[in-house]
């Protein structure tokens, strides 16, 4: 079973998206903060990471930088999932080196398509 780490400070998004992904036979780890996500990474290497950008404390860009600084996680696909739909944010996310970027609101089909493309 492939594991997805889903990071977002919106609990309802974690619940809904997590349930949808579990129904697709993914193992799902959720984190409401970058610090919690980093805790997960100390014990698990997910097959893909999906992260919001705007969160209290450390943001998704900080998290991406941390993930890419760890040699064993450099190959893990990273998808930003954000309400920031302006072209500057999308370009910034991609220029950092993320594998893809999906803006909120999104459909389940759009998310599944991005995940399939990255795995």
Short mmCIF file of C-alpha atoms in Angstrom, two decimals:
data_model
loop_
_atom_site.label_atom_id
_atom_site.label_comp_id
_atom_site.label_asym_id
_atom_site.label_seq_id
_atom_site.Cartn_x
_atom_site.Cartn_y
_atom_site.Cartn_z
CA UNK A 1 0.00 0.00 0.00
CA UNK A 2 1.34 3.40 -0.96
CA UNK A 3 1.42 6.07 1.72
CA UNK A 4 0.49 9.71 1.31
CA UNK A 5 1.44 12.39 3.84
CA UNK A 6 -1.26 15.07 3.76
CA UNK A 7 -0.41 18.36 5.50
CA UNK A 8 -3.02 21.09 5.98
CA UNK A 9 -4.21 23.15 8.93
CA UNK A 10 -7.87 22.71 7.89
CA UNK A 11 -9.12 19.67 9.78
CA UNK A 12 -12.17 19.27 7.52
CA UNK A 13 -9.94 19.08 4.43
CA UNK A 14 -7.75 16.47 6.10
CA UNK A 15 -10.83 14.40 7.01
CA UNK A 16 -12.50 14.59 3.60
CA UNK A 17 -9.42 14.19 1.42
CA UNK A 18 -7.99 11.55 3.75
CA UNK A 19 -11.20 9.50 3.51
CA UNK A 20 -11.27 9.79 -0.27
CA UNK A 21 -7.63 8.67 -0.56
CA UNK A 22 -8.16 5.78 1.86
CA UNK A 23 -11.10 4.67 -0.30
CA UNK A 24 -8.61 4.58 -3.19
CA UNK A 25 -6.48 2.16 -1.12
CA UNK A 26 -3.80 4.61 -0.06
CA UNK A 27 -2.41 4.71 3.43
CA UNK A 28 -2.87 8.28 4.64
CA UNK A 29 -0.92 10.11 7.33
CA UNK A 30 -2.30 13.54 8.22
CA UNK A 31 -0.71 16.53 9.92
CA UNK A 32 -2.25 19.87 10.85
CA UNK A 33 1.15 21.58 11.07
CA UNK A 34 4.61 21.41 9.57
CA UNK A 35 6.02 20.32 12.93
CA UNK A 36 3.62 17.34 13.08
CA UNK A 37 4.48 16.45 9.47
CA UNK A 38 8.18 16.47 10.36
CA UNK A 39 7.41 14.10 13.24
CA UNK A 40 5.77 11.69 10.76
CA UNK A 41 8.84 11.90 8.54
CA UNK A 42 11.08 10.77 11.39
CA UNK A 43 9.40 7.34 11.32
CA UNK A 44 7.94 7.04 7.80
CA UNK A 45 9.01 7.69 4.24
CA UNK A 46 5.80 8.42 2.34
CA UNK A 47 5.38 7.70 -1.37
CA UNK A 48 4.08 11.24 -1.94
CA UNK A 49 3.71 14.41 0.12
CA UNK A 50 0.79 16.78 -0.38
CA UNK A 51 1.07 20.07 1.52
CA UNK A 52 -0.83 23.30 1.93
CA UNK A 53 1.27 26.47 1.81
CA UNK A 54 -0.39 28.82 4.29
CA UNK A 55 -0.36 27.38 7.80
CA UNK A 56 0.32 28.88 11.23
CA UNK A 57 3.98 28.79 12.22
CA UNK A 58 6.08 27.20 9.52
CA UNK A 59 4.50 27.27 6.07
CA UNK A 60 4.49 24.82 3.18
CA UNK A 61 7.51 26.44 1.55
CA UNK A 62 9.46 25.96 4.80
CA UNK A 63 8.30 22.34 4.89
CA UNK A 64 9.33 21.74 1.28
CA UNK A 65 12.81 23.14 2.00
CA UNK A 66 13.11 20.83 5.02
CA UNK A 67 11.98 17.77 3.03
CA UNK A 68 14.43 18.42 0.24
CA UNK A 69 17.28 18.89 2.73
CA UNK A 70 16.94 15.24 3.80
CA UNK A 71 18.71 12.84 1.41
CA UNK A 72 16.24 9.97 1.91
CA UNK A 73 13.29 12.23 0.96
CA UNK A 74 14.71 13.98 -2.10
CA UNK A 75 13.05 11.49 -4.45
CA UNK A 76 9.59 11.72 -2.82
CA UNK A 77 7.12 13.58 -5.06
CA UNK A 78 5.86 16.80 -3.46
CA UNK A 79 2.55 18.42 -4.42
CA UNK A 80 1.50 21.82 -3.15
CA UNK A 81 -2.26 22.05 -2.51
CA UNK A 82 -3.12 25.69 -1.91
CA UNK A 83 -5.77 28.39 -2.07
CA UNK A 84 -3.07 30.62 -3.57
CA UNK A 85 -4.15 30.45 -7.20
CA UNK A 86 -2.30 33.55 -8.39
CA UNK A 87 0.35 32.85 -10.98
CA UNK A 88 3.13 34.18 -8.73
CA UNK A 89 2.40 31.55 -6.06
CA UNK A 90 2.14 28.73 -8.58
CA UNK A 91 5.40 29.79 -10.23
CA UNK A 92 7.11 30.17 -6.82
CA UNK A 93 6.06 26.65 -5.83
CA UNK A 94 7.30 25.16 -9.06
CA UNK A 95 10.52 27.18 -9.08
CA UNK A 96 11.31 25.83 -5.61
CA UNK A 97 11.29 22.40 -7.19
CA UNK A 98 7.89 21.00 -6.22
CA UNK A 99 6.64 18.31 -8.56
CA UNK A 100 3.21 19.86 -9.03
CA UNK A 101 0.74 22.43 -7.71
CA UNK A 102 -3.04 22.14 -7.32
CA UNK A 103 -5.21 25.07 -6.34
CA UNK A 104 -8.21 25.01 -4.00
CA UNK A 105 -11.03 24.47 -4.60
CA UNK A 106 -10.31 21.25 -6.48
CA UNK A 107 -12.18 18.10 -7.42
CA UNK A 108 -11.37 14.61 -6.24
CA UNK A 109 -10.70 13.69 -9.86
CA UNK A 110 -8.16 16.49 -10.22
CA UNK A 111 -6.35 15.35 -7.09
CA UNK A 112 -6.35 11.70 -8.11
CA UNK A 113 -5.02 12.64 -11.56
CA UNK A 114 -2.13 14.63 -10.01
CA UNK A 115 -1.29 11.75 -7.63
CA UNK A 116 -1.35 9.15 -10.43
CA UNK A 117 0.92 11.35 -12.55
CA UNK A 118 3.45 11.69 -9.71
CA UNK A 119 3.57 8.06 -8.58
#
